[in-house]
Amino acid sequence: MCGIVGYTGREEALPILLDGMRRLEYRGYDSAGVALLSGEGIEVSRKAGPLDALVQELEGHPPSGTAGIGHTRWATHGAPTDSNAHPHSDCSGRIAVVHNGIIENHEHLRRQLERQGHRFNSETDTEVVAHLLEAKVAERSCTLREAALAVASELEGAFALVCVSSAEPDVIVAVRQDPPIIIGLTADAGFVASGIPALLPYTREVMPLDNRQVAEIRPGSARVFSFSGDKVSVDKVTVEWDEAAAERGGFEDFMLKEIFEQPDAARDTMRSRFDESGGVVLDEVHWSDETLRRITKVVVVACGTSFHSGMAAKHAIEHWTRLPVELDLASEFRYRDPVLDDRSLVVAIAQSGETADTLAALRFAKKMGASVVAVTNVVGSSITREADAVLFTHAGPEIGVAATKTFTCQLIALNLLALYLAQARASMPADKLAETIEAMQALPDQIEETLLLQDDVHRAAKRYAMATDILFIGRGVGVAVALEGALKLKEISYLHAEGYAAGELKHGAIALIEQGVPVVGIVTGQALYEKMLANIAEVRARGAETILVARRGDERVRAIANELFEVPTTKPLLSPVLDSIPLQMFAYFVAKERGLSPDKPRNLAKSVTVE
Ligand code: M6R
């Protein structure tokens, strides 16, 4: 949440900051602001609304300077107004700060600072940092970095802070306690950002700060210190993503581009993960077969769309490994007193690798002695540094707030993990393993075929775009697809949608059905096929109109569908990869028909770094 960018070098900083902010705007778009440092001091410009509002405001009189910081906000404390927009300044206007996170003890600190005579101009938690820095610099006659170290120890909560002072016009100081901070260097410039895409035009060698570290960045160099003040070294991580991957590339929206990137993303996620003898190789998961055989249960933790991929994976892991799988929302997991020990394997799924609740769940699981494997898309993210093993989805950067290609790649990665466990535990006959791997390898081409449904899906979206409620139903792994289809639709089209296990409808939700209510049904499963048809008959009998996802050539489903999306046939446990694609497109086209921007839905941010 919140995009942060900083630059110090020889160029005019403003265009670099605005470009970085544009690349990170998916992290928050309630307001935007910049602070530019020049020989004259600091000039702060801030504006409520999306980044374009700030750009317009600055037209004709752009602030100048060769160092500066920028911020796109996802509001926590204080409404999205000009005065609550970052950067925030101290009383003298000589210090400016941007922040991602929540400072939990801000009220107490604010009262203290007000008693000392500091004047506040916003309702944010962030502003206390600017005044605390001012107080420390005055008290100790110290550098900004020294002041930041002292301030960090007084703050409670989660904070990625980036600050500048007019007394040190080529220095940027960054502080990390939980939300990500990434540094990039070139020969004559220093960059800092809250997300990799902002750094891609300049470098692919990035230095993610660890928790409880402070960095002092100058043109071409950076020094990093622990909160206790010791100088520490930071490893460089090479990012595979190129700059073009984080551009729209001719598509109207990132979401549509990312939906169409799925065949390649799926290929990349599977690349080098099968060996010639027909087995699954996961070099990143370095546990021995013996250790994998000792596991007595698997616990999957995640939020949002990642939770839905985990829900589908539960079926595959249980079926192929015969291990019991528990599935938990990461935000609930640590509060339910779960039973874990050193024979538990926890699978933590997070596209961003930064979701606060998933990280907290991971830490809790480790404390209980469990082994943790993370499934993530972002190299160098927090989850990769804390998990015992990491399985990357190689989906490339996902900028649209709605997860699409990362969902299908998570499904693929989790299926790989399930097969890998089955292989190590010898729980799956060799011929079944080989057949399943073959089916997985066919998925990228089948995704390509599924994308050809675009026109059918667009027609259905036009027909139902103005509905007020839509139900999504499925059975087996289809429940995860139904929940994900409903989430996708509600988050970008603001249309009320509910995902349900079809067999549960009769226990309440069927009361919502009346003449003309659209019901999306996933009817690709084989085991519960007849039961699913019966559930569809029940809603049709009560007036529902049906939008059905079915296997290609299924005439029985065709006969009961008002709109039909026919997907290629695969193994039932793999079918969520294909079934979810028309539903992603459906959500996209409904949002467009309703005149909404699918990439930046209201109230949301791509990466949820607060609890
Ligand atoms: O980065 P994560 O996978 O942990 O993110 C979890 C959710 O915030 C995310 O999936 C969210 O639900 C998406 N907006 C869904 O499209």
XYZ file of C-alpha atoms and ligand atoms in Angstrom:
627
model
C 0.000 0.000 0.000
C 1.259 3.473 -0.936
C 3.897 3.936 -3.589
C 7.163 5.529 -2.515
C 9.919 6.770 -4.801
C 13.150 8.653 -4.091
C 15.912 9.851 -6.378
C 19.251 11.583 -5.816
C 21.631 12.244 -8.698
C 22.478 14.757 -11.393
C 19.274 14.838 -13.421
C 16.144 16.856 -12.778
C 14.381 14.681 -10.199
C 10.744 15.510 -10.975
C 10.301 13.484 -14.213
C 12.067 10.517 -12.590
C 9.848 10.705 -9.517
C 6.642 11.049 -11.543
C 7.608 8.127 -13.768
C 8.326 5.962 -10.713
C 5.081 7.068 -9.072
C 3.167 6.149 -12.224
C 4.728 2.690 -12.131
C 3.717 2.298 -8.474
C 0.341 3.988 -8.633
C -1.324 0.566 -8.371
C -0.226 0.610 -4.728
C -2.526 3.534 -3.919
C -4.217 6.357 -5.772
C -6.006 8.494 -3.189
C -3.505 11.358 -3.547
C -0.009 12.064 -4.812
C 2.821 14.369 -3.816
C 6.489 15.189 -4.286
C 9.209 17.048 -2.366
C 12.104 18.447 -4.427
C 15.416 19.504 -2.928
C 17.386 22.354 -4.399
C 19.860 24.932 -3.119
C 16.814 26.966 -2.108
C 15.384 24.351 0.258
C 12.521 21.865 -0.107
C 9.492 22.461 -2.307
C 6.515 20.242 -1.521
C 3.593 19.793 -3.954
C 0.598 17.581 -3.064
C -2.780 16.908 -4.526
C -5.768 14.729 -3.650
C -6.867 12.318 -6.373
C -4.863 10.266 -8.846
C -1.358 11.120 -9.977
C -2.713 12.928 -13.055
C -4.255 15.573 -10.787
C -0.797 16.361 -9.380
C 0.763 16.361 -12.852
C -1.839 18.871 -14.021
C -1.278 21.008 -10.966
C 2.469 21.166 -11.668
C 2.101 21.998 -15.368
C 3.766 25.269 -16.240
C 5.656 25.580 -12.956
C 7.395 22.261 -12.210
C 9.479 22.280 -9.037
C 13.191 21.843 -9.734
C 15.937 19.889 -7.955
C 18.277 16.953 -8.446
C 16.983 15.026 -5.459
C 13.501 14.364 -4.183
C 10.872 11.978 -2.911
C 7.390 11.103 -4.178
C 4.352 9.269 -2.858
C 1.062 7.845 -4.086
C -1.276 7.269 -1.168
C -3.684 4.591 -0.012
C -5.326 6.427 2.868
C -5.264 4.967 6.376
C -5.322 7.894 8.827
C -7.081 10.969 7.485
C -9.322 11.379 4.441
C -7.794 11.613 0.960
C -7.412 15.414 0.925
C -4.632 17.764 -0.219
C -3.517 18.387 3.348
C -3.331 14.685 4.221
C -1.378 13.887 1.046
C 2.315 13.072 1.519
C 5.065 14.332 1.763
C 4.618 15.770 5.256
C 6.906 18.441 6.657
C 8.194 19.583 10.012
C 7.401 23.072 11.387
C 10.388 24.660 9.667
C 9.735 23.093 6.238
C 13.322 21.811 6.216
C 12.398 18.110 6.495
C 9.961 16.129 4.352
C 8.757 12.540 4.847
C 6.742 9.963 2.932
C 5.433 6.818 4.567
C 3.823 3.478 3.862
C 2.284 1.664 6.829
C 0.682 2.643 10.119
C 2.358 4.270 13.108
C 0.335 2.801 15.921
C 1.496 5.134 18.703
C 1.032 8.301 16.629
C -1.633 9.824 18.902
C 0.587 9.633 21.955
C 3.577 11.023 20.024
C 1.482 13.810 18.548
C 0.263 14.923 21.975
C 3.858 14.979 23.247
C 5.063 16.965 20.231
C 2.162 19.426 20.462
C 3.038 20.024 24.116
C 6.564 20.873 22.943
C 5.110 23.463 20.543
C 5.050 21.562 17.223
C 2.217 22.600 14.908
C 0.468 19.908 12.862
C -1.103 20.444 9.450
C -2.708 17.066 8.741
C -4.691 14.268 10.361
C -2.159 11.627 9.348
C -0.081 9.353 11.537
C 2.903 10.133 9.270
C 3.299 13.777 10.215
C 4.631 12.867 13.675
C 7.743 11.501 11.959
C 8.602 14.847 10.343
C 8.286 16.621 13.701
C 10.201 13.905 15.571
C 13.053 14.202 13.056
C 13.020 17.975 13.480
C 13.226 17.575 17.257
C 16.085 15.032 17.082
C 18.152 17.105 14.647
C 17.707 20.176 16.862
C 18.498 18.279 20.091
C 21.543 16.420 18.847
C 22.806 18.545 15.924
C 22.983 15.256 14.072
C 22.588 14.065 10.483
C 19.243 13.024 9.057
C 20.310 9.386 9.163
C 21.238 9.615 12.851
C 17.963 11.348 13.611
C 16.054 8.663 11.676
C 17.757 5.923 13.703
C 16.723 7.617 16.916
C 13.168 8.188 15.717
C 12.761 4.596 14.472
C 13.147 3.249 17.988
C 10.283 5.464 19.217
C 7.817 4.333 16.563
C 5.440 1.393 16.959
C 3.710 -0.335 14.064
C 4.673 -0.875 10.454
C 6.558 1.762 8.531
C 8.563 2.252 5.400
C 9.757 5.847 5.632
C 11.721 7.909 3.171
C 12.888 11.356 4.238
C 14.950 14.299 3.071
C 16.393 17.382 4.736
C 17.417 20.675 3.146
C 20.576 20.539 5.304
C 21.794 17.502 3.277
C 20.478 18.186 -0.212
C 21.850 15.065 -1.926
C 20.906 12.559 0.786
C 17.807 10.397 1.066
C 17.224 8.369 4.207
C 15.017 5.280 4.182
C 13.759 3.330 7.199
C 12.170 -0.081 7.090
C 10.028 -1.800 9.698
C 7.862 -4.327 7.765
C 6.628 -2.729 4.489
C 9.194 -3.075 1.702
C 11.966 -0.628 0.795
C 14.161 -1.352 -2.185
C 17.319 0.519 -3.154
C 18.797 0.757 -6.631
C 22.098 2.348 -7.625
C 23.716 3.470 -10.851
C 27.180 5.030 -11.175
C 25.918 8.519 -10.459
C 22.469 8.139 -8.931
C 20.677 6.533 -6.028
C 17.060 5.367 -6.079
C 14.696 4.078 -3.456
C 11.198 2.688 -3.929
C 8.484 0.601 -2.342
C 8.230 -1.644 -5.413
C 10.555 -3.022 -8.069
C 8.708 -1.587 -11.127
C 9.867 1.954 -10.229
C 13.507 0.894 -10.501
C 13.301 -1.117 -13.734
C 14.224 1.758 -16.120
C 17.540 2.200 -14.252
C 18.666 -1.134 -12.867
C 17.675 -4.756 -12.406
C 20.093 -5.250 -9.531
C 18.166 -4.222 -6.463
C 18.921 -4.165 -2.756
C 15.873 -4.859 -0.578
C 16.373 -3.554 2.956
C 15.783 -6.030 5.738
C 13.463 -5.268 8.590
C 14.749 -2.773 11.136
C 17.303 -1.212 8.824
C 18.048 2.384 7.864
C 19.729 3.400 4.608
C 21.529 6.605 3.706
C 21.440 6.967 -0.054
C 23.613 9.347 -2.083
C 24.286 9.568 -5.817
C 25.969 6.242 -6.695
C 26.222 4.877 -3.151
C 24.236 3.674 -0.162
C 25.162 2.813 3.432
C 22.882 0.623 5.481
C 22.627 0.387 9.270
C 20.668 -1.801 11.642
C 18.335 -0.051 14.097
C 21.058 -0.497 16.692
C 23.341 1.685 14.555
C 25.748 -0.991 13.242
C 26.750 -0.761 9.599
C 25.515 -3.826 7.710
C 25.929 -5.126 4.174
C 22.955 -5.736 1.915
C 22.828 -8.423 -0.768
C 21.939 -7.508 -4.320
C 19.094 -9.407 -5.954
C 18.804 -9.630 -9.731
C 15.291 -9.158 -11.046
C 14.256 -11.009 -14.239
C 11.505 -8.532 -15.135
C 12.318 -6.063 -17.863
C 10.962 -2.560 -18.194
C 8.511 -3.443 -20.969
C 6.918 -6.069 -18.750
C 5.687 -3.271 -16.507
C 4.147 -1.253 -19.393
C 0.657 -1.604 -20.913
C 2.131 -2.647 -24.261
C -0.757 -1.505 -26.455
C -3.525 -2.915 -24.242
C -6.186 -0.572 -22.915
C -5.602 -1.735 -19.341
C -2.968 -3.676 -17.447
C -5.604 -6.182 -16.380
C -6.415 -7.134 -19.965
C -2.734 -7.338 -20.852
C -2.111 -9.558 -17.845
C -5.040 -11.840 -18.715
C -3.514 -12.302 -22.174
C -0.038 -12.913 -20.755
C -1.252 -16.095 -19.074
C -0.030 -18.624 -21.634
C 3.546 -17.318 -21.349
C 3.310 -16.828 -17.606
C 2.178 -20.455 -17.236
C 5.033 -21.664 -19.474
C 7.552 -19.635 -17.473
C 6.209 -20.960 -14.180
C 6.635 -24.557 -15.367
C 9.971 -24.025 -17.140
C 12.776 -26.240 -15.774
C 10.462 -27.860 -13.296
C 10.150 -31.242 -14.991
C 13.088 -33.576 -15.555
C 13.691 -35.889 -18.481
C 12.627 -38.963 -16.566
C 9.170 -37.471 -16.115
C 9.514 -36.187 -12.568
C 8.955 -32.806 -10.931
C 12.092 -30.928 -9.893
C 11.827 -28.057 -7.478
C 15.394 -27.015 -6.798
C 14.207 -24.263 -4.483
C 12.574 -26.771 -2.138
C 15.745 -28.203 -0.696
C 14.242 -30.598 1.860
C 15.199 -34.242 1.464
C 12.621 -36.881 0.506
C 13.010 -38.237 4.013
C 12.032 -34.862 5.509
C 9.085 -34.613 3.124
C 7.980 -38.094 4.186
C 7.969 -37.008 7.844
C 5.299 -34.364 7.218
C 2.020 -35.237 8.882
C -0.096 -32.345 7.696
C -0.098 -29.331 5.397
C -1.529 -25.934 6.330
C -2.196 -23.383 3.614
C -2.398 -19.693 4.595
C -3.150 -16.752 2.300
C -5.461 -13.793 1.652
C -7.832 -12.831 -1.161
C -7.145 -14.412 -4.509
C -4.147 -16.272 -3.106
C -6.512 -17.884 -0.601
C -8.596 -19.135 -3.514
C -5.598 -20.704 -5.217
C -4.830 -22.350 -1.872
C -8.400 -23.626 -1.693
C -8.032 -25.342 -5.062
C -4.608 -26.677 -4.060
C -6.071 -28.293 -0.935
C -7.952 -30.712 -3.195
C -4.851 -31.566 -5.234
C -2.535 -31.979 -2.245
C -4.985 -34.195 -0.370
C -5.812 -36.296 -3.402
C -2.257 -36.812 -4.589
C -0.385 -37.034 -1.272
C -3.096 -38.280 1.123
C -1.852 -35.687 3.606
C -4.553 -33.752 5.481
C -4.638 -30.089 4.458
C -5.978 -27.226 6.547
C -6.783 -23.970 4.803
C -6.699 -20.695 6.702
C -7.240 -17.063 5.945
C -3.920 -15.557 6.966
C -5.699 -12.823 8.919
C -7.394 -15.432 11.146
C -4.737 -18.121 11.363
C -2.631 -16.947 14.277
C -5.662 -16.016 16.365
C -7.262 -19.478 16.346
C -4.537 -21.214 18.338
C -3.694 -23.680 15.544
C -1.995 -26.991 16.300
C 1.395 -27.089 14.571
C 4.672 -28.861 15.155
C 7.912 -29.677 13.389
C 6.116 -32.187 11.181
C 3.739 -29.559 9.784
C 4.376 -27.982 6.406
C 2.910 -24.496 6.070
C 2.367 -23.161 2.548
C 2.181 -19.343 2.618
C 0.896 -17.889 -0.650
C 1.302 -14.184 -1.499
C 1.687 -12.745 -4.971
C 3.339 -9.612 -3.600
C 5.306 -11.407 -0.907
C 4.468 -8.448 1.328
C 0.932 -9.041 2.637
C 1.118 -8.192 6.335
C -1.224 -10.948 7.517
C 0.466 -13.646 5.460
C 3.858 -12.595 6.787
C 2.508 -12.650 10.336
C 1.070 -16.136 9.732
C 4.427 -17.301 8.388
C 6.262 -15.958 11.451
C 3.743 -17.599 13.756
C 4.135 -20.946 11.975
C 7.919 -20.778 12.233
C 7.683 -19.990 15.910
C 5.588 -23.123 16.357
C 8.356 -25.173 14.712
C 6.668 -25.746 11.344
C 8.539 -25.628 8.037
C 7.314 -22.895 5.713
C 7.336 -22.837 1.943
C 6.332 -19.538 0.343
C 4.687 -19.259 -3.057
C 5.251 -15.772 -4.425
C 5.834 -13.753 -7.575
C 8.276 -11.175 -6.264
C 11.991 -11.872 -5.970
C 13.520 -10.218 -2.913
C 10.130 -9.696 -1.221
C 9.812 -10.096 2.549
C 8.265 -13.540 2.352
C 11.248 -14.856 0.379
C 13.586 -13.747 3.138
C 11.673 -15.367 5.948
C 10.368 -18.634 4.518
C 12.424 -21.837 4.696
C 11.891 -22.451 0.979
C 10.432 -20.369 -1.852
C 8.548 -21.448 -4.929
C 8.380 -18.591 -7.427
C 5.578 -18.062 -9.885
C 7.300 -16.564 -12.891
C 4.328 -14.487 -13.962
C 6.202 -11.204 -14.454
C 5.057 -7.974 -12.809
C 1.327 -7.721 -12.192
C 0.227 -4.092 -12.103
C -3.581 -4.397 -12.326
C -4.978 -4.486 -8.801
C -7.047 -7.554 -9.655
C -4.880 -10.651 -9.591
C -5.200 -12.629 -12.840
C -2.046 -14.191 -14.259
C -0.610 -14.586 -10.788
C -3.685 -16.625 -9.763
C -3.289 -19.123 -12.589
C 0.460 -19.283 -11.975
C -0.138 -19.887 -8.271
C -2.446 -22.760 -9.190
C 0.300 -24.188 -11.382
C 3.023 -23.723 -8.766
C 0.843 -25.307 -6.087
C 0.053 -28.267 -8.330
C 3.785 -28.661 -8.902
C 4.340 -28.628 -5.166
C 1.576 -31.205 -4.647
C 3.084 -33.495 -7.278
C 6.539 -32.994 -5.824
C 5.291 -34.071 -2.396
C 3.449 -37.019 -3.918
C 6.612 -38.070 -5.718
C 8.746 -37.846 -2.575
C 6.186 -39.736 -0.522
C 5.478 -42.265 -3.273
C 1.776 -41.647 -2.785
C 0.851 -41.528 -6.472
C 1.225 -44.323 -9.011
C 3.904 -43.537 -11.600
C 1.493 -43.675 -14.553
C -0.904 -41.239 -12.878
C 1.964 -38.884 -12.091
C 3.132 -39.026 -15.701
C -0.392 -38.403 -17.041
C -0.850 -35.436 -14.721
C 2.472 -33.912 -15.717
C 1.529 -34.328 -19.368
C -1.775 -32.593 -18.698
C 0.034 -29.754 -16.936
C 2.386 -29.291 -19.851
C -0.600 -28.905 -22.157
C -2.068 -26.096 -20.069
C -0.281 -23.105 -21.698
C -1.678 -24.015 -25.129
C -5.076 -24.676 -23.609
C -4.993 -21.264 -21.932
C -4.353 -19.773 -25.375
C -7.450 -21.561 -26.700
C -9.467 -20.391 -23.705
C -8.539 -16.776 -24.423
C -10.343 -17.128 -27.765
C -13.562 -16.941 -25.725
C -13.035 -13.189 -25.486
C -15.958 -12.285 -27.798
C -18.411 -14.703 -26.159
C -17.469 -13.377 -22.757
C -17.763 -9.770 -23.901
C -21.285 -10.445 -25.201
C -22.309 -11.998 -21.884
C -20.782 -9.104 -19.982
C -22.814 -6.604 -22.023
C -25.962 -8.599 -21.306
C -25.472 -8.735 -17.534
C -23.399 -5.628 -16.784
C -26.309 -3.822 -15.181
C -27.408 -6.716 -12.963
C -27.499 -5.931 -9.269
C -26.549 -9.355 -7.905
C -24.747 -12.317 -9.438
C -24.216 -15.707 -7.844
C -21.235 -17.923 -8.692
C -21.565 -21.606 -7.895
C -19.323 -24.637 -8.206
C -18.498 -27.930 -6.554
C -15.177 -29.523 -5.608
C -12.337 -27.394 -6.971
C -15.063 -25.427 -8.741
C -15.920 -23.784 -5.399
C -12.543 -22.032 -5.440
C -13.209 -20.902 -9.023
C -16.661 -19.638 -8.041
C -15.295 -17.672 -5.078
C -12.518 -16.223 -7.222
C -14.951 -15.329 -10.036
C -17.171 -13.500 -7.555
C -14.238 -11.686 -5.934
C -12.945 -10.561 -9.316
C -16.334 -9.220 -10.321
C -17.062 -7.355 -7.124
C -13.627 -5.808 -6.725
C -13.496 -4.192 -10.159
C -17.154 -3.736 -11.159
C -18.684 -3.004 -7.716
C -21.493 -5.378 -8.636
C -22.669 -7.493 -5.729
C -21.492 -11.051 -6.290
C -21.395 -14.119 -4.057
C -19.421 -17.286 -4.553
C -21.047 -20.445 -3.179
C -20.588 -24.180 -2.985
C -23.542 -25.183 -5.166
C -24.708 -27.811 -2.673
C -25.014 -25.130 -0.006
C -27.482 -22.972 -1.949
C -30.491 -24.781 -0.549
C -29.374 -23.876 2.941
C -30.023 -20.170 2.485
C -28.683 -18.388 -0.561
C -31.278 -19.812 -2.928
C -33.650 -17.271 -1.375
C -31.777 -14.631 -3.402
C -32.861 -16.198 -6.677
C -35.734 -14.529 -8.488
C -36.640 -13.998 -12.114
C -33.626 -12.960 -14.169
C -30.901 -13.211 -11.484
C -27.718 -14.326 -13.278
C -26.014 -17.410 -11.881
C -22.539 -18.339 -13.064
C -21.956 -22.092 -12.769
C -18.698 -24.018 -13.110
C -19.680 -27.345 -14.690
C -16.325 -28.708 -15.823
C -15.902 -31.176 -12.957
C -16.539 -34.827 -13.658
C -17.017 -36.357 -10.232
C -19.886 -34.086 -9.172
C -21.179 -33.364 -12.659
C -24.698 -34.724 -12.180
C -25.043 -33.027 -8.815
C -23.926 -29.735 -10.324
C -26.507 -30.099 -13.107
C -29.152 -30.688 -10.446
C -28.085 -27.521 -8.614
C -28.341 -25.569 -11.858
C -31.800 -27.014 -12.474
C -32.826 -25.768 -9.016
C -31.857 -22.171 -9.732
C -33.331 -22.278 -13.248
C -36.610 -23.499 -11.810
C -36.688 -20.314 -9.748
C -36.072 -17.952 -12.659
C -32.262 -17.677 -12.719
C -30.426 -17.040 -15.978
C -27.327 -19.172 -16.336
C -23.819 -18.316 -17.481
C -22.031 -21.643 -17.559
C -18.407 -22.678 -17.849
C -18.351 -26.144 -19.377
C -16.117 -28.602 -21.157
C -16.049 -28.077 -24.885
C -18.801 -29.987 -26.674
C -20.926 -30.645 -23.586
C -24.407 -30.625 -25.132
C -26.244 -31.166 -21.850
C -24.784 -27.975 -20.452
C -25.360 -26.104 -23.717
C -29.068 -26.915 -23.433
C -29.405 -25.169 -20.059
C -27.088 -22.182 -20.594
C -28.190 -18.642 -21.383
C -24.514 -17.889 -21.992
C -21.883 -20.581 -22.408
C -18.091 -20.460 -22.066
C -16.611 -23.696 -23.386
C -13.100 -24.463 -22.169
C -10.724 -27.230 -23.270
C -10.779 -30.459 -21.290
C -8.058 -31.176 -18.756
C -7.741 -33.235 -15.603
C -10.413 -32.163 -13.099
C -7.891 -30.989 -10.484
C -6.171 -28.791 -13.084
C -9.369 -27.321 -14.478
C -9.401 -24.186 -12.239
C -6.487 -22.903 -14.348
C -8.741 -22.842 -17.419
C -12.146 -22.266 -15.796
C -11.068 -19.065 -14.072
C -9.975 -17.347 -17.293
C -13.422 -16.600 -18.791
C -14.462 -15.327 -15.356
C -11.505 -12.925 -15.268
C -12.525 -11.648 -18.701
C -16.161 -11.448 -17.595
C -15.222 -9.243 -14.629
C -13.020 -7.095 -16.864
C -15.709 -6.514 -19.507
C -18.456 -5.898 -16.940
C -16.255 -3.219 -15.326
C -15.640 -1.617 -18.728
C -19.372 -1.713 -19.565
C -20.035 0.025 -16.274
C -17.509 2.725 -17.173
C -15.017 1.752 -14.463
C -11.236 1.518 -14.505
C -10.380 -2.153 -13.850
C -6.765 -1.384 -12.968
C -7.551 0.926 -10.081
C -10.710 -0.114 -8.274
C -11.866 2.163 -5.485
C -10.619 1.608 -1.937
C -8.145 -1.097 -2.969
C -4.390 -1.329 -3.311
C -2.296 -4.029 -4.881
C -0.196 -4.889 -1.916
C -1.775 -4.905 1.550
C 1.075 -4.142 3.909
C -1.053 -3.281 6.934
C -3.133 -5.704 9.019
O -0.048 -10.301 -2.539
P -1.076 -11.268 -2.037
O -1.265 -12.423 -2.947
O -0.848 -11.712 -0.641
O -2.417 -10.446 -2.039
C -3.571 -10.979 -1.446
C -4.792 -10.177 -1.789
O -4.669 -8.874 -1.314
C -5.055 -10.141 -3.287
O -5.134 -11.416 -3.829
C -6.368 -9.386 -3.571
O -7.439 -10.129 -3.081
C -6.507 -9.096 -5.053
N -6.933 -7.744 -5.242
C -7.491 -9.933 -5.727
O -7.625 -9.634 -7.072
